[in-house]
Amino acid sequence: MNATSKDFTDETELLDGCLKQDRKAQKALYEKYAPRMLTLCTRYVGNKERAWDILHDGFITVFDKIGSYNSTGSFEGWMRRIFVNTALMSLRKADVLKFTEELVVVEREVTNEHTALDNISSKELLRLIATMPDGFRAVFNMYVIEGYSHQEIAKEMDISEGSSRSQLSRARNWLQDRLKERY
Amino acid sequence: MQDIDFDKKVKEMMESHHEAPPFGSWEKISSALDRKRARVIYFRRGLYAVSAVAASLLLLLFIGRDLPEQMDNAVRTPVLSENNQDRVEKLDKKEETKPGEAVAEKIRTIRHENKKVAEAVIKTEQPEQEANPHITDDRPVNKPVQAKKKPADNRQYDNYYIEQEQEKKSFRDWLGERKYKYALSTNLSSSLYKKSINLVSVSLGYQNDFIPSSLKESVQSQYVSDRRYAMPVSFGVQFQTDIDKKFSVGTGLIYTLLASNYQEISQSYSRDINQALHYVGIPLNAYYNLFENNSVKIYITAGTMLEKGVVASYRENTDGVKKYYSESIPGVQLSAGGGLGLEWKLNKDFGIYLDPSMTYYFKGKQPSSIRTAQPLQYRFEMGMRFEI
């Protein structure tokens, strides 16, 4: 934590500062959340340069819309939603979120992938997720990490719930296959 | 391991992982925020300017319109005694049609009756005086009050009633009879003040007053600085009304922009700050005509103005990194001044005026500006004056 963010002892003070468009508070907020949000962006869009763009656009939106945060839920949760939406918008623009067919869900017996997960670092796992095909990477991230329901994913991505389920299953299988291959 | 456990493990690993943002990422965001805010401010300024122009045009429209005939002024503001008021009310009940004619007739009737009453008073009083020839000056004379101001003849008696009526005019009537003018004014102060590079003042540190409070901590003590003040510019609308033939008073709403530039150079960095202070003020002025004919009016003016700072905005460029700040301005600015004015009347209702004056800005908790650097300033106000 550097000198800038030391000035804001609690989050309420930090948010008040951001609400008043105090640049020091905005910088402190950025420094606090940017690393976490960049991980999120990388998970969704797959490459660093695009993730940086999402990080930039996401923070502009956060500072612009901070007045609409109503303090009922966690601020980080509110921010995450903004970054997920920004990432999805970018993917939509790139036309990579189209699911034309519902895939058949193939249930597989998970055997030793858990040991594989124990053997890799979070950085390696992030790289694996980032290399996942665009289509089902978004569903996997939303369901597994952000905790969206299939109904919410269907609504956000304008797909059917069945499509969301099948994409998730494919994503899981894909990741488990990669873990098996490597470890 | 079930899917749910697999998902949980992936989630835990991803939530604990933090990626370092690229170098210069915050500066880019900060610059983008500045640009966005600047756009909002330009939009607001444009909106204010359009509103001001629209308001002025609206006022101009009113000037062009003839006011309705004032024939019924007497009806709207009857200057009658209580007894006469009762009579008017009775007459009102009788004649509800043709209100204009009826009321004019009423006024004539009442005046005629008043005359009769007054004559009766005189007739009854005069014999009283004659009947008591032995009354001396030492004894108090028990006379009706009216007898003291007894008019000599009927014509004087008419004037007597007019005087009485005038005495009973209300403040509202008085306001209604005033002549009103309004002026669209622009004010330039030619008191340019420039402070060139000054190391002594740096060591004293008082130049820090110029810097927004958020930056004060980061300003180093060893630097060379320079500050310049642009010509203050004001514009606004003022209303003026005559108190008597020579004396008039006025008030209005004035916007003022005070722009300044501050440069700071040290061994490790250079900083350039543009400051813009926006004030809105209410002036209170008195005017005394020295000379007036059909085309020219020369007058002296004195007055005071109370101003409130709306916002202080700062555009900062530190080593090429641009930032934008704004702060509210605490307190108020009080000023007082006086000068000479000249108005050219282009027609009955419209004139152009010039008001050169000297104004003193009293010390207050205001941001550093040309007013704090040079409290006594020469101002040059010019504008258009319309008679409503």
Tab-separated table of N, CA, C and O in Angstrom, chain A residues 7 20-24 26-27 30 34-36 38-39 42-43 48 52 55-56 59-60 63-64 80 107-111 113-114 117-118 120-123 125-126 129 140 143-147 172 175-176 179, chain B residues 1-37 39-40 44 213-218 322-326:
chain	number	residue	atom	x	y	z
A	7	ASP	N	-4.105	7.563	3.092
A	7	ASP	CA	-4.946	8.664	3.549
A	7	ASP	C	-6.396	8.246	3.790
A	7	ASP	O	-7.130	8.931	4.473
A	20	LYS	N	-17.089	12.583	-4.452
A	20	LYS	CA	-16.793	14.008	-4.645
A	20	LYS	C	-15.780	14.227	-5.766
A	20	LYS	O	-15.267	15.329	-5.934
A	21	GLN	N	-15.468	13.158	-6.455
A	21	GLN	CA	-14.508	13.193	-7.566
A	21	GLN	C	-13.129	13.671	-7.122
A	21	GLN	O	-12.442	14.369	-7.855
A	22	ASP	N	-12.793	13.312	-5.884
A	22	ASP	CA	-11.469	13.629	-5.370
A	22	ASP	C	-10.468	12.677	-6.040
A	22	ASP	O	-10.569	11.455	-5.893
A	23	ARG	N	-9.511	13.231	-6.749
A	23	ARG	CA	-8.600	12.403	-7.541
A	23	ARG	C	-7.749	11.485	-6.671
A	23	ARG	O	-7.402	10.370	-7.061
A	24	LYS	N	-7.408	11.939	-5.463
A	24	LYS	CA	-6.607	11.094	-4.570
A	24	LYS	C	-7.392	9.847	-4.158
A	24	LYS	O	-6.853	8.752	-4.101
A	26	GLN	N	-9.851	8.538	-5.845
A	26	GLN	CA	-10.013	7.690	-7.032
A	26	GLN	C	-8.764	6.855	-7.262
A	26	GLN	O	-8.847	5.674	-7.593
A	27	LYS	N	-7.615	7.474	-7.038
A	27	LYS	CA	-6.364	6.739	-7.226
A	27	LYS	C	-6.231	5.627	-6.180
A	27	LYS	O	-5.791	4.516	-6.493
A	30	TYR	N	-8.411	2.812	-7.148
A	30	TYR	CA	-7.790	2.106	-8.271
A	30	TYR	C	-6.700	1.170	-7.755
A	30	TYR	O	-6.637	0.000	-8.117
A	34	ALA	N	-7.488	-2.530	-8.624
A	34	ALA	CA	-7.020	-2.797	-9.998
A	34	ALA	C	-6.440	-4.203	-10.180
A	34	ALA	O	-6.776	-4.882	-11.164
A	35	PRO	N	-5.577	-4.710	-9.263
A	35	PRO	CA	-5.025	-6.056	-9.481
A	35	PRO	C	-6.106	-7.143	-9.560
A	35	PRO	O	-6.051	-8.026	-10.409
A	36	ARG	N	-7.111	-7.033	-8.689
A	36	ARG	CA	-8.191	-8.036	-8.695
A	36	ARG	C	-9.024	-7.917	-9.965
A	36	ARG	O	-9.427	-8.910	-10.563
A	38	LEU	N	-8.082	-6.682	-12.806
A	38	LEU	CA	-7.324	-7.062	-14.011
A	38	LEU	C	-7.344	-8.590	-14.174
A	38	LEU	O	-7.438	-9.098	-15.297
A	39	THR	N	-7.284	-9.309	-13.061
A	39	THR	CA	-7.397	-10.777	-13.118
A	39	THR	C	-8.745	-11.154	-13.739
A	39	THR	O	-8.827	-12.012	-14.627
A	42	THR	N	-8.752	-10.433	-17.464
A	42	THR	CA	-7.949	-11.406	-18.218
A	42	THR	C	-8.709	-12.730	-18.362
A	42	THR	O	-8.686	-13.366	-19.415
A	43	ARG	N	-9.392	-13.120	-17.303
A	43	ARG	CA	-10.188	-14.360	-17.360
A	43	ARG	C	-11.243	-14.297	-18.462
A	43	ARG	O	-11.555	-15.290	-19.094
A	48	LYS	N	-3.777	-10.017	-22.665
A	48	LYS	CA	-3.417	-8.915	-21.764
A	48	LYS	C	-3.873	-7.541	-22.282
A	48	LYS	O	-4.435	-6.750	-21.536
A	52	TRP	N	-6.328	-4.947	-20.452
A	52	TRP	CA	-5.973	-3.592	-19.998
A	52	TRP	C	-7.028	-2.581	-20.460
A	52	TRP	O	-7.367	-1.655	-19.726
A	55	LEU	N	-9.943	-2.948	-18.268
A	55	LEU	CA	-9.635	-2.364	-16.947
A	55	LEU	C	-9.835	-0.843	-17.004
A	55	LEU	O	-10.457	-0.256	-16.112
A	56	HIS	N	-9.334	-0.218	-18.048
A	56	HIS	CA	-9.447	1.229	-18.236
A	56	HIS	C	-10.916	1.652	-18.334
A	56	HIS	O	-11.394	2.504	-17.563
A	59	PHE	N	-12.918	1.113	-15.019
A	59	PHE	CA	-12.715	2.118	-13.965
A	59	PHE	C	-13.377	3.456	-14.312
A	59	PHE	O	-13.904	4.130	-13.419
A	60	ILE	N	-13.353	3.806	-15.592
A	60	ILE	CA	-14.039	5.055	-15.987
A	60	ILE	C	-15.528	4.930	-15.643
A	60	ILE	O	-16.138	5.853	-15.080
A	63	PHE	N	-16.072	5.161	-11.769
A	63	PHE	CA	-16.011	6.533	-11.241
A	63	PHE	C	-17.201	7.373	-11.719
A	63	PHE	O	-17.664	8.263	-11.008
A	64	ASP	N	-17.670	7.042	-12.883
A	64	ASP	CA	-18.810	7.775	-13.441
A	64	ASP	C	-20.120	7.403	-12.737
A	64	ASP	O	-20.970	8.256	-12.481
A	80	ARG	N	-17.382	-5.619	-9.494
A	80	ARG	CA	-17.187	-6.811	-10.317
A	80	ARG	C	-18.241	-6.883	-11.414
A	80	ARG	O	-17.947	-7.234	-12.550
A	107	GLU	N	-21.660	-35.856	-19.164
A	107	GLU	CA	-21.196	-35.904	-17.770
A	107	GLU	C	-20.010	-36.872	-17.695
A	107	GLU	O	-20.088	-37.994	-18.189
A	108	ARG	N	-18.950	-36.397	-17.067
A	108	ARG	CA	-17.792	-37.270	-16.952
A	108	ARG	C	-17.417	-37.460	-15.499
A	108	ARG	O	-17.661	-36.594	-14.667
A	109	GLU	N	-16.859	-38.573	-15.246
A	109	GLU	CA	-16.392	-38.838	-13.887
A	109	GLU	C	-15.076	-38.080	-13.652
A	109	GLU	O	-14.114	-38.257	-14.396
A	110	VAL	N	-15.110	-37.203	-12.694
A	110	VAL	CA	-13.896	-36.451	-12.408
A	110	VAL	C	-12.999	-37.318	-11.536
A	110	VAL	O	-13.424	-37.811	-10.499
A	111	THR	N	-11.817	-37.539	-11.976
A	111	THR	CA	-10.954	-38.459	-11.228
A	111	THR	C	-9.856	-37.715	-10.463
A	111	THR	O	-10.002	-37.456	-9.271
A	113	GLU	N	-8.337	-34.629	-11.208
A	113	GLU	CA	-8.082	-33.232	-11.564
A	113	GLU	C	-7.802	-32.383	-10.321
A	113	GLU	O	-7.110	-31.387	-10.404
A	114	HIS	N	-8.369	-32.835	-9.190
A	114	HIS	CA	-8.159	-32.044	-7.969
A	114	HIS	C	-6.678	-32.017	-7.595
A	114	HIS	O	-6.156	-31.026	-7.142
A	117	LEU	N	-5.021	-29.546	-9.776
A	117	LEU	CA	-5.233	-28.161	-9.306
A	117	LEU	C	-4.301	-27.824	-8.146
A	117	LEU	O	-3.856	-26.686	-8.011
A	118	ASP	N	-4.029	-28.833	-7.324
A	118	ASP	CA	-3.114	-28.586	-6.206
A	118	ASP	C	-1.691	-28.332	-6.667
A	118	ASP	O	-0.909	-27.684	-5.972
A	120	ILE	N	-0.753	-26.798	-9.538
A	120	ILE	CA	-0.470	-25.620	-10.370
A	120	ILE	C	-0.695	-24.332	-9.587
A	120	ILE	O	-1.464	-24.312	-8.614
A	121	SER	N	-0.029	-23.291	-10.044
A	121	SER	CA	-0.189	-21.990	-9.378
A	121	SER	C	-1.417	-21.281	-9.937
A	121	SER	O	-1.937	-21.656	-10.998
A	122	SER	N	-1.826	-20.267	-9.215
A	122	SER	CA	-2.993	-19.503	-9.675
A	122	SER	C	-2.686	-18.807	-11.014
A	122	SER	O	-3.556	-18.641	-11.855
A	123	LYS	N	-1.438	-18.426	-11.208
A	123	LYS	CA	-1.050	-17.773	-12.447
A	123	LYS	C	-1.191	-18.738	-13.631
A	123	LYS	O	-1.678	-18.357	-14.706
A	125	LEU	N	-3.132	-21.361	-13.700
A	125	LEU	CA	-4.571	-21.616	-13.902
A	125	LEU	C	-5.215	-20.471	-14.686
A	125	LEU	O	-6.020	-20.708	-15.591
A	126	LEU	N	-4.821	-19.245	-14.350
A	126	LEU	CA	-5.350	-18.086	-15.083
A	126	LEU	C	-4.981	-18.187	-16.567
A	126	LEU	O	-5.807	-17.915	-17.436
A	129	ILE	N	-7.242	-20.728	-18.184
A	129	ILE	CA	-8.604	-20.197	-18.400
A	129	ILE	C	-8.589	-19.179	-19.547
A	129	ILE	O	-9.495	-19.151	-20.377
A	140	PHE	N	-18.215	-20.076	-18.148
A	140	PHE	CA	-17.462	-20.698	-17.059
A	140	PHE	C	-17.116	-19.660	-15.986
A	140	PHE	O	-17.326	-19.887	-14.800
A	143	TYR	N	-20.333	-18.428	-14.077
A	143	TYR	CA	-20.966	-19.409	-13.197
A	143	TYR	C	-20.041	-19.811	-12.047
A	143	TYR	O	-20.423	-19.757	-10.887
A	144	VAL	N	-18.815	-20.200	-12.402
A	144	VAL	CA	-17.904	-20.786	-11.393
A	144	VAL	C	-17.306	-19.718	-10.472
A	144	VAL	O	-17.266	-19.895	-9.268
A	145	ILE	N	-16.856	-18.626	-11.040
A	145	ILE	CA	-16.118	-17.659	-10.205
A	145	ILE	C	-17.007	-16.510	-9.711
A	145	ILE	O	-16.991	-16.163	-8.542
A	146	GLU	N	-17.820	-15.938	-10.606
A	146	GLU	CA	-18.666	-14.813	-10.167
A	146	GLU	C	-19.951	-15.272	-9.476
A	146	GLU	O	-20.618	-14.485	-8.821
A	147	GLY	N	-20.318	-16.525	-9.659
A	147	GLY	CA	-21.477	-17.062	-8.954
A	147	GLY	C	-22.824	-16.704	-9.568
A	147	GLY	O	-23.853	-16.695	-8.877
A	172	ARG	N	-15.860	-26.934	-18.435
A	172	ARG	CA	-15.279	-27.769	-17.360
A	172	ARG	C	-14.469	-28.908	-17.958
A	172	ARG	O	-13.328	-29.169	-17.548
A	175	LEU	N	-11.219	-27.716	-19.447
A	175	LEU	CA	-10.211	-27.374	-18.443
A	175	LEU	C	-9.628	-28.647	-17.808
A	175	LEU	O	-8.411	-28.762	-17.606
A	176	GLN	N	-10.522	-29.588	-17.500
A	176	GLN	CA	-10.051	-30.836	-16.881
A	176	GLN	C	-9.126	-31.613	-17.829
A	176	GLN	O	-8.109	-32.175	-17.395
A	179	LEU	N	-5.773	-29.965	-17.741
A	179	LEU	CA	-5.064	-30.266	-16.479
A	179	LEU	C	-4.491	-31.679	-16.523
A	179	LEU	O	-3.373	-31.925	-16.071
B	1	MET	N	-13.726	-36.412	-7.051
B	1	MET	CA	-14.063	-35.011	-6.751
B	1	MET	C	-15.227	-34.556	-7.626
B	1	MET	O	-15.216	-34.726	-8.829
B	2	GLN	N	-16.255	-34.064	-7.015
B	2	GLN	CA	-17.429	-33.641	-7.758
B	2	GLN	C	-17.156	-32.287	-8.433
B	2	GLN	O	-16.227	-31.580	-8.051
B	3	ASP	N	-18.045	-31.966	-9.422
B	3	ASP	CA	-17.904	-30.677	-10.124
B	3	ASP	C	-17.874	-29.510	-9.153
B	3	ASP	O	-17.116	-28.552	-9.319
B	4	ILE	N	-18.739	-29.638	-8.155
B	4	ILE	CA	-18.880	-28.510	-7.218
B	4	ILE	C	-17.568	-28.226	-6.474
B	4	ILE	O	-17.199	-27.074	-6.236
B	5	ASP	N	-16.856	-29.296	-6.130
B	5	ASP	CA	-15.572	-29.111	-5.445
B	5	ASP	C	-14.531	-28.545	-6.397
B	5	ASP	O	-13.713	-27.694	-6.003
B	6	PHE	N	-14.578	-29.032	-7.618
B	6	PHE	CA	-13.658	-28.530	-8.640
B	6	PHE	C	-13.876	-27.025	-8.836
B	6	PHE	O	-12.923	-26.239	-8.831
B	7	ASP	N	-15.163	-26.637	-8.974
B	7	ASP	CA	-15.493	-25.210	-9.163
B	7	ASP	C	-15.015	-24.377	-7.979
B	7	ASP	O	-14.469	-23.277	-8.145
B	8	LYS	N	-15.223	-24.937	-6.780
B	8	LYS	CA	-14.860	-24.201	-5.571
B	8	LYS	C	-13.356	-23.947	-5.528
B	8	LYS	O	-12.897	-22.848	-5.196
B	9	LYS	N	-12.610	-24.962	-5.890
B	9	LYS	CA	-11.150	-24.847	-5.866
B	9	LYS	C	-10.674	-23.807	-6.902
B	9	LYS	O	-9.806	-22.963	-6.598
B	10	VAL	N	-11.289	-23.875	-8.099
B	10	VAL	CA	-10.924	-22.906	-9.154
B	10	VAL	C	-11.235	-21.490	-8.674
B	10	VAL	O	-10.420	-20.564	-8.818
B	11	LYS	N	-12.412	-21.309	-8.066
B	11	LYS	CA	-12.822	-19.992	-7.580
B	11	LYS	C	-11.840	-19.445	-6.544
B	11	LYS	O	-11.423	-18.283	-6.612
B	12	GLU	N	-11.490	-20.308	-5.588
B	12	GLU	CA	-10.551	-19.880	-4.529
B	12	GLU	C	-9.223	-19.415	-5.129
B	12	GLU	O	-8.674	-18.386	-4.743
B	13	MET	N	-8.737	-20.211	-6.085
B	13	MET	CA	-7.435	-19.881	-6.690
B	13	MET	C	-7.501	-18.566	-7.474
B	13	MET	O	-6.581	-17.756	-7.426
B	14	MET	N	-8.591	-18.370	-8.158
B	14	MET	CA	-8.710	-17.140	-8.979
B	14	MET	C	-8.942	-15.900	-8.124
B	14	MET	O	-8.473	-14.808	-8.447
B	15	GLU	N	-9.671	-16.056	-7.039
B	15	GLU	CA	-9.925	-14.891	-6.175
B	15	GLU	C	-8.677	-14.469	-5.423
B	15	GLU	O	-8.536	-13.311	-5.055
B	16	SER	N	-7.778	-15.419	-5.204
B	16	SER	CA	-6.550	-15.056	-4.475
B	16	SER	C	-5.475	-14.516	-5.424
B	16	SER	O	-4.451	-14.008	-4.972
B	17	HIS	N	-5.718	-14.650	-6.704
B	17	HIS	CA	-4.687	-14.204	-7.651
B	17	HIS	C	-4.888	-12.726	-8.024
B	17	HIS	O	-5.991	-12.297	-8.332
B	18	HIS	N	-3.805	-11.975	-8.020
B	18	HIS	CA	-3.854	-10.554	-8.389
B	18	HIS	C	-2.847	-10.287	-9.492
B	18	HIS	O	-1.673	-10.605	-9.346
B	19	GLU	N	-3.296	-9.686	-10.559
B	19	GLU	CA	-2.419	-9.316	-11.671
B	19	GLU	C	-1.976	-7.865	-11.496
B	19	GLU	O	-2.807	-7.000	-11.160
B	20	ALA	N	-0.723	-7.595	-11.750
B	20	ALA	CA	-0.237	-6.210	-11.629
B	20	ALA	C	-0.676	-5.402	-12.850
B	20	ALA	O	-0.443	-5.828	-13.979
B	21	PRO	N	-1.326	-4.275	-12.610
B	21	PRO	CA	-1.747	-3.452	-13.764
B	21	PRO	C	-0.537	-2.875	-14.501
B	21	PRO	O	0.522	-2.703	-13.894
B	22	PRO	N	-0.669	-2.580	-15.768
B	22	PRO	CA	0.481	-2.081	-16.529
B	22	PRO	C	0.913	-0.695	-16.064
B	22	PRO	O	0.102	0.072	-15.525
B	23	PHE	N	2.167	-0.351	-16.322
B	23	PHE	CA	2.703	0.943	-15.929
B	23	PHE	C	1.969	2.065	-16.689
B	23	PHE	O	1.744	1.962	-17.889
B	24	GLY	N	1.616	3.108	-15.984
B	24	GLY	CA	0.955	4.261	-16.627
B	24	GLY	C	-0.535	4.094	-16.808
B	24	GLY	O	-1.206	4.958	-17.383
B	25	SER	N	-1.069	2.961	-16.286
B	25	SER	CA	-2.504	2.696	-16.458
B	25	SER	C	-3.353	3.749	-15.728
B	25	SER	O	-4.335	4.267	-16.266
B	26	TRP	N	-2.935	4.079	-14.491
B	26	TRP	CA	-3.714	5.059	-13.728
B	26	TRP	C	-3.675	6.443	-14.395
B	26	TRP	O	-4.691	7.135	-14.463
B	27	GLU	N	-2.516	6.819	-14.904
B	27	GLU	CA	-2.391	8.134	-15.541
B	27	GLU	C	-3.346	8.243	-16.731
B	27	GLU	O	-3.944	9.299	-16.955
B	28	LYS	N	-3.473	7.138	-17.468
B	28	LYS	CA	-4.397	7.150	-18.614
B	28	LYS	C	-5.846	7.327	-18.139
B	28	LYS	O	-6.617	8.089	-18.718
B	29	ILE	N	-6.173	6.607	-17.071
B	29	ILE	CA	-7.540	6.724	-16.528
B	29	ILE	C	-7.778	8.152	-16.033
B	29	ILE	O	-8.821	8.757	-16.307
B	30	SER	N	-6.775	8.692	-15.323
B	30	SER	CA	-6.901	10.044	-14.787
B	30	SER	C	-7.094	11.074	-15.898
B	30	SER	O	-7.950	11.960	-15.801
B	31	SER	N	-6.315	10.924	-16.977
B	31	SER	CA	-6.461	11.856	-18.105
B	31	SER	C	-7.838	11.729	-18.754
B	31	SER	O	-8.452	12.731	-19.127
B	32	ALA	N	-8.301	10.479	-18.871
B	32	ALA	CA	-9.626	10.269	-19.468
B	32	ALA	C	-10.719	10.910	-18.607
B	32	ALA	O	-11.673	11.500	-19.125
B	33	LEU	N	-10.545	10.808	-17.271
B	33	LEU	CA	-11.524	11.430	-16.357
B	33	LEU	C	-11.502	12.956	-16.516
B	33	LEU	O	-12.545	13.608	-16.492
B	34	ASP	N	-10.286	13.516	-16.682
B	34	ASP	CA	-10.163	14.966	-16.890
B	34	ASP	C	-10.896	15.406	-18.148
B	34	ASP	O	-11.618	16.398	-18.144
B	35	ARG	N	-10.676	14.666	-19.213
B	35	ARG	CA	-11.312	15.028	-20.484
B	35	ARG	C	-12.830	14.961	-20.352
B	35	ARG	O	-13.554	15.821	-20.827
B	36	LYS	N	-13.266	13.918	-19.668
B	36	LYS	CA	-14.712	13.731	-19.494
B	36	LYS	C	-15.305	14.893	-18.694
B	36	LYS	O	-16.346	15.438	-19.045
B	37	ARG	N	-14.598	15.260	-17.619
B	37	ARG	CA	-15.094	16.347	-16.777
B	37	ARG	C	-15.072	17.676	-17.533
B	37	ARG	O	-15.968	18.497	-17.401
B	39	ARG	N	-15.429	18.071	-20.676
B	39	ARG	CA	-16.564	18.075	-21.614
B	39	ARG	C	-17.843	18.489	-20.908
B	39	ARG	O	-18.633	19.272	-21.421
B	40	VAL	N	-18.025	17.940	-19.695
B	40	VAL	CA	-19.223	18.281	-18.905
B	40	VAL	C	-19.241	19.767	-18.595
B	40	VAL	O	-20.269	20.439	-18.725
B	44	ARG	N	-21.860	22.582	-19.649
B	44	ARG	CA	-22.582	23.421	-18.679
B	44	ARG	C	-22.415	24.902	-19.001
B	44	ARG	O	-23.371	25.664	-18.953
B	213	SER	N	-6.019	22.851	-2.478
B	213	SER	CA	-5.639	22.249	-1.209
B	213	SER	C	-5.149	20.811	-1.370
B	213	SER	O	-4.282	20.354	-0.640
B	214	SER	N	-5.695	20.108	-2.373
B	214	SER	CA	-5.293	18.714	-2.565
B	214	SER	C	-3.832	18.576	-2.984
B	214	SER	O	-3.244	17.520	-2.841
B	215	LEU	N	-3.253	19.652	-3.493
B	215	LEU	CA	-1.874	19.575	-3.978
B	215	LEU	C	-0.864	20.127	-2.981
B	215	LEU	O	0.325	19.947	-3.149
B	216	LYS	N	-1.368	20.818	-1.959
B	216	LYS	CA	-0.471	21.566	-1.087
B	216	LYS	C	0.615	20.695	-0.468
B	216	LYS	O	1.760	21.100	-0.354
B	217	GLU	N	0.230	19.450	-0.108
B	217	GLU	CA	1.195	18.587	0.568
B	217	GLU	C	2.370	18.232	-0.347
B	217	GLU	O	3.483	18.039	0.097
B	218	SER	N	2.064	18.127	-1.626
B	218	SER	CA	3.080	17.634	-2.540
B	218	SER	C	3.983	18.735	-3.086
B	218	SER	O	4.955	18.455	-3.764
B	322	LYS	N	-1.743	15.646	-17.617
B	322	LYS	CA	-2.764	16.660	-17.395
B	322	LYS	C	-3.803	16.170	-16.399
B	322	LYS	O	-4.224	15.013	-16.452
B	323	LYS	N	-4.179	17.067	-15.517
B	323	LYS	CA	-5.213	16.730	-14.525
B	323	LYS	C	-6.170	17.899	-14.402
B	323	LYS	O	-5.806	19.029	-14.707
B	324	TYR	N	-7.329	17.589	-13.929
B	324	TYR	CA	-8.343	18.630	-13.744
B	324	TYR	C	-8.914	18.516	-12.336
B	324	TYR	O	-9.244	17.424	-11.895
B	325	TYR	N	-8.982	19.650	-11.646
B	325	TYR	CA	-9.554	19.655	-10.292
B	325	TYR	C	-10.594	20.765	-10.199
B	325	TYR	O	-10.507	21.756	-10.926
B	326	SER	N	-11.483	20.611	-9.283
B	326	SER	CA	-12.353	21.746	-8.956
B	326	SER	C	-12.641	21.731	-7.465
B	326	SER	O	-12.666	20.667	-6.841
